[in-house]
PDB file of C-alpha atoms and ligand atoms in Angstrom:
ATOM      1  CA  UNK D 505      -8.813  18.870   2.823  1.00  0.00           C
ATOM      2  CA  UNK D 506      -8.155  16.241   0.159  1.00  0.00           C
ATOM      3  CA  UNK D 507      -9.427  12.752   0.905  1.00  0.00           C
ATOM      4  CA  UNK D 508      -8.880  11.326  -2.573  1.00  0.00           C
ATOM      5  CA  UNK D 509      -5.733   9.656  -3.815  1.00  0.00           C
ATOM      6  CA  UNK D 510      -5.093  10.233  -7.501  1.00  0.00           C
ATOM      7  CA  UNK D 511      -4.010   7.148  -9.443  1.00  0.00           C
ATOM      8  CA  UNK D 512      -3.117   7.625 -13.094  1.00  0.00           C
ATOM      9  CA  UNK D 513      -3.487   4.416 -15.076  1.00  0.00           C
ATOM     10  CA  UNK D 514      -3.006   6.018 -18.505  1.00  0.00           C
ATOM     11  CA  UNK D 515      -3.032   9.564 -19.954  1.00  0.00           C
ATOM     12  CA  UNK D 516      -6.733   9.051 -20.506  1.00  0.00           C
ATOM     13  CA  UNK D 517      -7.602   7.362 -17.226  1.00  0.00           C
ATOM     14  CA  UNK D 518      -7.333   8.827 -13.746  1.00  0.00           C
ATOM     15  CA  UNK D 519      -8.874   7.199 -10.726  1.00  0.00           C
ATOM     16  CA  UNK D 520      -9.650   9.183  -7.580  1.00  0.00           C
ATOM     17  CA  UNK D 521      -9.607   6.637  -4.796  1.00  0.00           C
ATOM     18  CA  UNK D 522     -11.615   7.660  -1.758  1.00  0.00           C
ATOM     19  CA  UNK D 523      -9.582   7.586   1.437  1.00  0.00           C
ATOM     20  CA  UNK D 524     -11.806   9.357   3.930  1.00  0.00           C
ATOM     21  CA  UNK D 525     -13.228   7.670   7.005  1.00  0.00           C
ATOM     22  CA  UNK D 526     -16.863   8.046   5.958  1.00  0.00           C
ATOM     23  CA  UNK D 527     -18.582   6.441   2.991  1.00  0.00           C
ATOM     24  CA  UNK D 528     -18.023   7.736  -0.538  1.00  0.00           C
ATOM     25  CA  UNK D 529     -17.298   6.107  -3.889  1.00  0.00           C
ATOM     26  CA  UNK D 530     -14.179   6.123  -6.022  1.00  0.00           C
ATOM     27  CA  UNK D 531     -14.428   8.405  -9.042  1.00  0.00           C
ATOM     28  CA  UNK D 532     -12.894   8.062 -12.502  1.00  0.00           C
ATOM     29  CA  UNK D 533     -11.875  10.825 -14.896  1.00  0.00           C
ATOM     30  CA  UNK D 534     -11.246  10.420 -18.610  1.00  0.00           C
ATOM     31  CA  UNK D 535      -9.558  13.743 -19.370  1.00  0.00           C
ATOM     32  CA  UNK D 536      -9.559  15.516 -22.735  1.00  0.00           C
ATOM     33  CA  UNK D 537     -11.699  12.959 -24.522  1.00  0.00           C
ATOM     34  CA  UNK D 538     -14.591  15.011 -25.873  1.00  0.00           C
ATOM     35  CA  UNK D 539     -14.443  17.737 -28.483  1.00  0.00           C
ATOM     36  CA  UNK D 540     -15.015  21.332 -27.480  1.00  0.00           C
ATOM     37  CA  UNK D 541     -14.498  23.377 -24.337  1.00  0.00           C
ATOM     38  CA  UNK D 542     -15.697  20.749 -21.874  1.00  0.00           C
ATOM     39  CA  UNK D 543     -13.605  17.740 -22.836  1.00  0.00           C
ATOM     40  CA  UNK D 544     -13.525  15.661 -19.629  1.00  0.00           C
ATOM     41  CA  UNK D 545     -15.714  12.694 -18.778  1.00  0.00           C
ATOM     42  CA  UNK D 546     -16.347  12.036 -15.088  1.00  0.00           C
ATOM     43  CA  UNK D 547     -17.741   8.764 -13.775  1.00  0.00           C
ATOM     44  CA  UNK D 548     -19.489   8.584 -10.392  1.00  0.00           C
ATOM     45  CA  UNK D 549     -18.728  11.976  -8.795  1.00  0.00           C
ATOM     46  CA  UNK D 550     -19.886  10.616  -5.429  1.00  0.00           C
ATOM     47  CA  UNK D 551     -21.214  12.415  -2.385  1.00  0.00           C
ATOM     48  CA  UNK D 552     -21.164  16.152  -1.773  1.00  0.00           C
ATOM     49  CA  UNK D 553     -20.639  15.449   1.918  1.00  0.00           C
ATOM     50  CA  UNK D 554     -20.619  12.087   3.633  1.00  0.00           C
ATOM     51  CA  UNK D 555     -22.363  10.985   6.829  1.00  0.00           C
ATOM     52  CA  UNK D 556     -19.571  12.332   9.046  1.00  0.00           C
ATOM     53  CA  UNK D 557     -19.321  15.672   7.260  1.00  0.00           C
ATOM     54  CA  UNK D 558     -16.254  15.060   5.105  1.00  0.00           C
ATOM     55  CA  UNK D 559     -16.329  17.397   2.108  1.00  0.00           C
ATOM     56  CA  UNK D 560     -16.235  14.751  -0.598  1.00  0.00           C
ATOM     57  CA  UNK D 561     -17.029  16.926  -3.597  1.00  0.00           C
ATOM     58  CA  UNK D 562     -14.578  19.689  -2.676  1.00  0.00           C
ATOM     59  CA  UNK D 563     -11.959  17.014  -2.151  1.00  0.00           C
ATOM     60  CA  UNK D 564     -12.583  15.540  -5.614  1.00  0.00           C
ATOM     61  CA  UNK D 565     -12.416  18.980  -7.237  1.00  0.00           C
ATOM     62  CA  UNK D 566      -9.132  19.730  -5.466  1.00  0.00           C
ATOM     63  CA  UNK D 567      -7.611  16.350  -6.274  1.00  0.00           C
ATOM     64  CA  UNK D 568      -8.527  16.836  -9.939  1.00  0.00           C
ATOM     65  CA  UNK D 569      -7.147  20.379  -9.766  1.00  0.00           C
ATOM     66  CA  UNK D 570      -3.803  19.036  -8.561  1.00  0.00           C
ATOM     67  CA  UNK D 571      -3.668  16.961 -11.745  1.00  0.00           C
ATOM     68  CA  UNK D 572      -4.487  20.022 -13.849  1.00  0.00           C
ATOM     69  CA  UNK D 573      -8.180  19.287 -14.486  1.00  0.00           C
ATOM     70  CA  UNK D 574     -11.026  21.656 -13.693  1.00  0.00           C
ATOM     71  CA  UNK D 575     -14.501  20.553 -12.687  1.00  0.00           C
ATOM     72  CA  UNK D 576     -15.939  23.252 -14.976  1.00  0.00           C
ATOM     73  CA  UNK D 577     -14.291  21.497 -17.948  1.00  0.00           C
ATOM     74  CA  UNK D 578     -16.290  18.307 -17.449  1.00  0.00           C
ATOM     75  CA  UNK D 579     -18.605  17.757 -20.426  1.00  0.00           C
ATOM     76  CA  UNK D 580     -20.208  14.457 -19.494  1.00  0.00           C
ATOM     77  CA  UNK D 581     -20.989  12.676 -16.227  1.00  0.00           C
ATOM     78  CA  UNK D 582     -21.788   8.972 -16.325  1.00  0.00           C
ATOM     79  CA  UNK D 583     -23.249   7.180 -13.301  1.00  0.00           C
ATOM     80  CA  UNK D 584     -22.703   3.436 -12.819  1.00  0.00           C
ATOM     81  CA  UNK D 585     -25.895   3.490 -10.721  1.00  0.00           C
ATOM     82  CA  UNK D 586     -28.084   5.943  -8.823  1.00  0.00           C
ATOM     83  CA  UNK D 587     -27.148   5.372  -5.173  1.00  0.00           C
ATOM     84  CA  UNK D 588     -26.527   8.551  -3.114  1.00  0.00           C
ATOM     85  CA  UNK D 589     -22.816   7.843  -2.615  1.00  0.00           C
ATOM     86  CA  UNK D 590     -22.336   7.792  -6.408  1.00  0.00           C
ATOM     87  CA  UNK D 591     -24.591  10.543  -7.759  1.00  0.00           C
ATOM     88  CA  UNK D 592     -25.306  13.145  -5.064  1.00  0.00           C
ATOM     89  CA  UNK D 593     -22.591  15.382  -6.549  1.00  0.00           C
ATOM     90  CA  UNK D 594     -23.920  15.146 -10.114  1.00  0.00           C
ATOM     91  CA  UNK D 595     -25.970  18.277  -9.443  1.00  0.00           C
ATOM     92  CA  UNK D 596     -23.028  20.570  -8.527  1.00  0.00           C
ATOM     93  CA  UNK D 597     -20.924  19.176 -11.403  1.00  0.00           C
ATOM     94  CA  UNK D 598     -23.683  19.923 -13.905  1.00  0.00           C
ATOM     95  CA  UNK D 599     -24.205  23.376 -12.352  1.00  0.00           C
ATOM     96  CA  UNK D 600     -20.511  24.260 -12.586  1.00  0.00           C
ATOM     97  CA  UNK D 601     -19.838  22.893 -16.037  1.00  0.00           C
ATOM     98  CA  UNK D 602     -23.135  22.470 -17.876  1.00  0.00           C
ATOM     99  CA  UNK D 603     -22.120  18.836 -18.407  1.00  0.00           C
ATOM    100  CA  UNK D 604     -24.440  16.234 -19.862  1.00  0.00           C
ATOM    101  CA  UNK D 605     -25.532  13.439 -17.561  1.00  0.00           C
ATOM    102  CA  UNK D 606     -26.025   9.799 -18.528  1.00  0.00           C
ATOM    103  CA  UNK D 607     -27.019   6.556 -16.855  1.00  0.00           C
ATOM    104  CA  UNK D 608     -28.939   3.501 -18.042  1.00  0.00           C
ATOM    105  CA  UNK D 609     -32.644   3.764 -18.809  1.00  0.00           C
ATOM    106  CA  UNK D 610     -33.315   0.939 -16.325  1.00  0.00           C
ATOM    107  CA  UNK D 611     -31.502   2.843 -13.568  1.00  0.00           C
ATOM    108  CA  UNK D 612     -33.286   6.087 -14.391  1.00  0.00           C
ATOM    109  CA  UNK D 613     -36.632   4.317 -14.021  1.00  0.00           C
ATOM    110  CA  UNK D 614     -35.537   2.908 -10.683  1.00  0.00           C
ATOM    111  CA  UNK D 615     -34.247   6.312  -9.537  1.00  0.00           C
ATOM    112  CA  UNK D 616     -37.489   8.085 -10.359  1.00  0.00           C
ATOM    113  CA  UNK D 617     -39.528   5.498  -8.435  1.00  0.00           C
ATOM    114  CA  UNK D 618     -37.853   3.586  -5.602  1.00  0.00           C
ATOM    115  CA  UNK D 619     -34.470   5.256  -5.839  1.00  0.00           C
ATOM    116  CA  UNK D 620     -35.485   8.676  -4.583  1.00  0.00           C
ATOM    117  CA  UNK D 621     -36.965   7.272  -1.381  1.00  0.00           C
ATOM    118  CA  UNK D 622     -33.662   5.488  -0.927  1.00  0.00           C
ATOM    119  CA  UNK D 623     -32.025   8.923  -0.691  1.00  0.00           C
ATOM    120  CA  UNK D 624     -34.478   9.907   2.027  1.00  0.00           C
ATOM    121  CA  UNK D 625     -33.533   6.787   3.986  1.00  0.00           C
ATOM    122  CA  UNK D 626     -30.011   8.185   4.123  1.00  0.00           C
ATOM    123  CA  UNK D 627     -31.127  11.767   4.722  1.00  0.00           C
ATOM    124  CA  UNK D 628     -29.584  12.883   1.419  1.00  0.00           C
ATOM    125  CA  UNK D 629     -31.294  15.290  -0.966  1.00  0.00           C
ATOM    126  CA  UNK D 630     -31.743  13.610  -4.359  1.00  0.00           C
ATOM    127  CA  UNK D 631     -29.935  15.530  -7.104  1.00  0.00           C
ATOM    128  CA  UNK D 632     -32.195  17.566  -9.374  1.00  0.00           C
ATOM    129  CA  UNK D 633     -30.833  16.401 -12.693  1.00  0.00           C
ATOM    130  CA  UNK D 634     -32.390  14.817 -15.716  1.00  0.00           C
ATOM    131  CA  UNK D 635     -30.424  12.457 -17.931  1.00  0.00           C
ATOM    132  CA  UNK D 636     -29.349  13.907 -21.261  1.00  0.00           C
ATOM    133  CA  UNK D 637     -29.212  10.436 -22.788  1.00  0.00           C
ATOM    134  CA  UNK D 638     -29.158   6.816 -21.696  1.00  0.00           C
ATOM    135  CA  UNK D 639     -26.161   4.522 -21.882  1.00  0.00           C
ATOM    136  CA  UNK D 640     -27.070   1.230 -23.505  1.00  0.00           C
ATOM    137  CA  UNK D 641     -25.431  -2.154 -23.470  1.00  0.00           C
ATOM    138  CA  UNK D 642     -22.805  -2.269 -26.218  1.00  0.00           C
ATOM    139  CA  UNK D 643     -20.271   0.126 -27.652  1.00  0.00           C
ATOM    140  CA  UNK D 644     -20.096   3.715 -26.460  1.00  0.00           C
ATOM    141  CA  UNK D 645     -17.765   5.722 -28.622  1.00  0.00           C
ATOM    142  CA  UNK D 646     -16.592   9.050 -27.245  1.00  0.00           C
ATOM    143  CA  UNK D 647     -14.477  11.794 -28.710  1.00  0.00           C
ATOM    144  CA  UNK D 648     -12.987  12.827 -31.990  1.00  0.00           C
ATOM    145  CA  UNK D 649     -11.860  10.194 -34.490  1.00  0.00           C
ATOM    146  CA  UNK D 650      -8.128  10.415 -33.971  1.00  0.00           C
ATOM    147  CA  UNK D 651      -8.308   9.972 -30.206  1.00  0.00           C
ATOM    148  CA  UNK D 652     -11.520   8.098 -29.869  1.00  0.00           C
ATOM    149  CA  UNK D 653     -12.121   6.266 -26.599  1.00  0.00           C
ATOM    150  CA  UNK D 654     -13.829   2.934 -27.229  1.00  0.00           C
ATOM    151  CA  UNK D 655     -15.881   1.873 -24.238  1.00  0.00           C
ATOM    152  CA  UNK D 656     -17.994  -1.220 -23.855  1.00  0.00           C
ATOM    153  CA  UNK D 657     -21.051  -0.760 -21.645  1.00  0.00           C
ATOM    154  CA  UNK D 658     -22.333  -3.815 -19.779  1.00  0.00           C
ATOM    155  CA  UNK D 659     -25.692  -3.863 -18.090  1.00  0.00           C
ATOM    156  CA  UNK D 660     -24.989  -5.543 -14.757  1.00  0.00           C
ATOM    157  CA  UNK D 661     -28.048  -5.580 -12.477  1.00  0.00           C
ATOM    158  CA  UNK D 662     -28.034  -7.149  -9.021  1.00  0.00           C
ATOM    159  CA  UNK D 663     -26.726  -4.424  -6.719  1.00  0.00           C
ATOM    160  CA  UNK D 664     -29.090  -1.948  -8.375  1.00  0.00           C
ATOM    161  CA  UNK D 665     -31.545  -2.738 -11.215  1.00  0.00           C
ATOM    162  CA  UNK D 666     -29.810  -0.647 -13.878  1.00  0.00           C
ATOM    163  CA  UNK D 667     -26.162  -0.810 -12.802  1.00  0.00           C
ATOM    164  CA  UNK D 668     -23.646  -0.562 -15.608  1.00  0.00           C
ATOM    165  CA  UNK D 669     -19.970  -1.468 -15.769  1.00  0.00           C
ATOM    166  CA  UNK D 670     -17.640   0.205 -18.247  1.00  0.00           C
ATOM    167  CA  UNK D 671     -14.802  -1.559 -20.032  1.00  0.00           C
ATOM    168  CA  UNK D 672     -12.147   0.528 -21.778  1.00  0.00           C
ATOM    169  CA  UNK D 673     -11.117  -1.897 -24.492  1.00  0.00           C
ATOM    170  CA  UNK D 674      -7.789  -0.466 -25.572  1.00  0.00           C
ATOM    171  CA  UNK D 675      -6.312  -0.442 -22.078  1.00  0.00           C
ATOM    172  CA  UNK D 676      -8.342  -3.386 -20.757  1.00  0.00           C
ATOM    173  CA  UNK D 677      -9.616  -1.425 -17.775  1.00  0.00           C
ATOM    174  CA  UNK D 678     -12.873  -2.535 -16.161  1.00  0.00           C
ATOM    175  CA  UNK D 679     -14.833  -0.041 -14.053  1.00  0.00           C
ATOM    176  CA  UNK D 680     -16.928  -2.385 -11.965  1.00  0.00           C
ATOM    177  CA  UNK D 681     -19.047   0.057  -9.938  1.00  0.00           C
ATOM    178  CA  UNK D 682     -20.606  -1.654  -6.934  1.00  0.00           C
ATOM    179  CA  UNK D 683     -20.843  -5.055  -8.617  1.00  0.00           C
ATOM    180  CA  UNK D 684     -17.362  -6.392  -7.765  1.00  0.00           C
ATOM    181  CA  UNK D 685     -14.739  -5.100  -5.326  1.00  0.00           C
ATOM    182  CA  UNK D 686     -11.360  -6.416  -4.221  1.00  0.00           C
ATOM    183  CA  UNK D 687     -12.324  -9.603  -2.379  1.00  0.00           C
ATOM    184  CA  UNK D 688     -15.989  -8.743  -2.193  1.00  0.00           C
ATOM    185  CA  UNK D 689     -19.244  -8.090  -4.071  1.00  0.00           C
ATOM    186  CA  UNK D 690     -21.968  -5.449  -3.948  1.00  0.00           C
ATOM    187  CA  UNK D 691     -24.783  -5.675  -1.415  1.00  0.00           C
ATOM    188  CA  UNK D 692     -28.104  -6.998  -2.655  1.00  0.00           C
ATOM    189  CA  UNK D 693     -30.242  -6.056   0.365  1.00  0.00           C
ATOM    190  CA  UNK D 694     -30.968  -2.525  -0.853  1.00  0.00           C
ATOM    191  CA  UNK D 695     -34.204  -1.756  -2.750  1.00  0.00           C
ATOM    192  CA  UNK D 696     -34.041  -3.298  -6.220  1.00  0.00           C
ATOM    193  CA  UNK D 697     -31.192  -5.637  -5.311  1.00  0.00           C
ATOM    194  CA  UNK D 698     -31.132  -9.260  -6.502  1.00  0.00           C
ATOM    195  CA  UNK D 699     -28.545 -11.926  -5.569  1.00  0.00           C
ATOM    196  CA  UNK D 700     -29.355 -14.106  -8.597  1.00  0.00           C
ATOM    197  CA  UNK D 701     -28.954 -11.190 -11.027  1.00  0.00           C
ATOM    198  CA  UNK D 702     -25.724 -10.164  -9.306  1.00  0.00           C
ATOM    199  CA  UNK D 703     -24.387 -13.674  -9.808  1.00  0.00           C
ATOM    200  CA  UNK D 704     -25.239 -13.537 -13.533  1.00  0.00           C
ATOM    201  CA  UNK D 705     -23.684 -10.084 -13.888  1.00  0.00           C
ATOM    202  CA  UNK D 706     -20.466 -11.206 -12.208  1.00  0.00           C
ATOM    203  CA  UNK D 707     -20.310 -14.240 -14.514  1.00  0.00           C
ATOM    204  CA  UNK D 708     -20.537 -11.907 -17.524  1.00  0.00           C
ATOM    205  CA  UNK D 709     -17.870  -9.543 -16.202  1.00  0.00           C
ATOM    206  CA  UNK D 710     -15.486 -12.372 -15.447  1.00  0.00           C
ATOM    207  CA  UNK D 711     -15.384 -13.261 -19.164  1.00  0.00           C
ATOM    208  CA  UNK D 712     -13.710  -9.946 -20.000  1.00  0.00           C
ATOM    209  CA  UNK D 713     -10.018  -9.837 -20.519  1.00  0.00           C
ATOM    210  CA  UNK D 714      -9.146  -7.130 -17.957  1.00  0.00           C
ATOM    211  CA  UNK D 715      -5.725  -5.951 -16.883  1.00  0.00           C
ATOM    212  CA  UNK D 716      -7.149  -3.539 -14.297  1.00  0.00           C
ATOM    213  CA  UNK D 717     -10.248  -3.717 -12.140  1.00  0.00           C
ATOM    214  CA  UNK D 718     -11.378  -0.329 -10.835  1.00  0.00           C
ATOM    215  CA  UNK D 719     -14.139  -0.860  -8.260  1.00  0.00           C
ATOM    216  CA  UNK D 720     -16.621   1.687  -6.916  1.00  0.00           C
ATOM    217  CA  UNK D 721     -15.316   1.307  -3.373  1.00  0.00           C
ATOM    218  CA  UNK D 722     -12.177   0.146  -1.671  1.00  0.00           C
ATOM    219  CA  UNK D 723     -12.221  -2.733   0.814  1.00  0.00           C
ATOM    220  CA  UNK D 724      -9.756  -4.036   3.387  1.00  0.00           C
ATOM    221  CA  UNK D 725      -8.390  -6.134   0.516  1.00  0.00           C
ATOM    222  CA  UNK D 726      -7.541  -3.038  -1.514  1.00  0.00           C
ATOM    223  CA  UNK D 727      -8.928  -0.863  -4.267  1.00  0.00           C
ATOM    224  CA  UNK D 728      -7.628  -1.077  -7.846  1.00  0.00           C
ATOM    225  CA  UNK D 729      -6.531  -4.577  -8.841  1.00  0.00           C
ATOM    226  CA  UNK D 730      -3.642  -4.614 -11.294  1.00  0.00           C
ATOM    227  CA  UNK D 731      -2.633  -7.592 -13.428  1.00  0.00           C
ATOM    228  CA  UNK D 732      -4.706 -10.005 -15.465  1.00  0.00           C
ATOM    229  CA  UNK D 733      -3.975 -12.941 -13.158  1.00  0.00           C
ATOM    230  CA  UNK D 734      -4.954 -11.005 -10.046  1.00  0.00           C
ATOM    231  CA  UNK D 735      -8.183  -9.805 -11.653  1.00  0.00           C
ATOM    232  CA  UNK D 736      -8.992 -13.401 -12.656  1.00  0.00           C
ATOM    233  CA  UNK D 737      -8.193 -14.668  -9.167  1.00  0.00           C
ATOM    234  CA  UNK D 738     -10.416 -11.974  -7.670  1.00  0.00           C
ATOM    235  CA  UNK D 739     -13.357 -13.105  -9.826  1.00  0.00           C
ATOM    236  CA  UNK D 740     -12.698 -16.700  -8.815  1.00  0.00           C
ATOM    237  CA  UNK D 741     -12.744 -15.691  -5.127  1.00  0.00           C
ATOM    238  CA  UNK D 742     -15.804 -13.436  -5.213  1.00  0.00           C
ATOM    239  CA  UNK D 743     -17.881 -16.025  -7.080  1.00  0.00           C
ATOM    240  CA  UNK D 744     -17.821 -18.052  -3.877  1.00  0.00           C
ATOM    241  CA  UNK D 745     -19.789 -15.293  -2.151  1.00  0.00           C
ATOM    242  CA  UNK D 746     -22.715 -15.096  -4.556  1.00  0.00           C
TER     243      UNK D 746
HETATM  244 ZN1   ZN A1572     -24.293   1.356  -4.584  1.00  0.00          ZN
END
């Protein structure tokens, strides 16, 4: 069963929008970016199974397969933050592909302390993975010179202490994780959440010149926001909530 809808924004940017009834995040794939035999970069692989038993990870693998991409060819997994619905499936991805795993140092610290008990709250087994490196605020350059993918990493705490958002400069695509959604913002009542930091993070994000906003979850207002004006209007609206 496939619960993900594949949305191709560019040749180097596929979004897998979660459409199941239970809770899971949207995932992003940057195909054929890295050198070598495992060229794909996967962001937020999500749950293995959600709270109502939907097979989230199998669905993602199948949806990617329909686009011609194999999970075993993933070479790097990046997590926007360490919540169960974003990183539970990091373990099977790494097992299948030997991929590297990266998140921010701040989020790793949170995960190893408060974050793991957060998994227990949801009855989810925390993934047994160690980060291969940490993503830092600033430029993250991936891939070989001729088709290098320039990504700007923004540290955006508030929903989780070490949340990051990723901005693909060339195509002006902003992956906003659980910081901003269509018509809504991330919760701050989870461990490590902070409304004032979320407000600051959203202010920073709203300065970017984004053509697409790709949020970590869909809402009743939608999922991917397309068009600079609509992205701007969305920031204007959500700022009233924080
Ligand atoms: Zn979250």
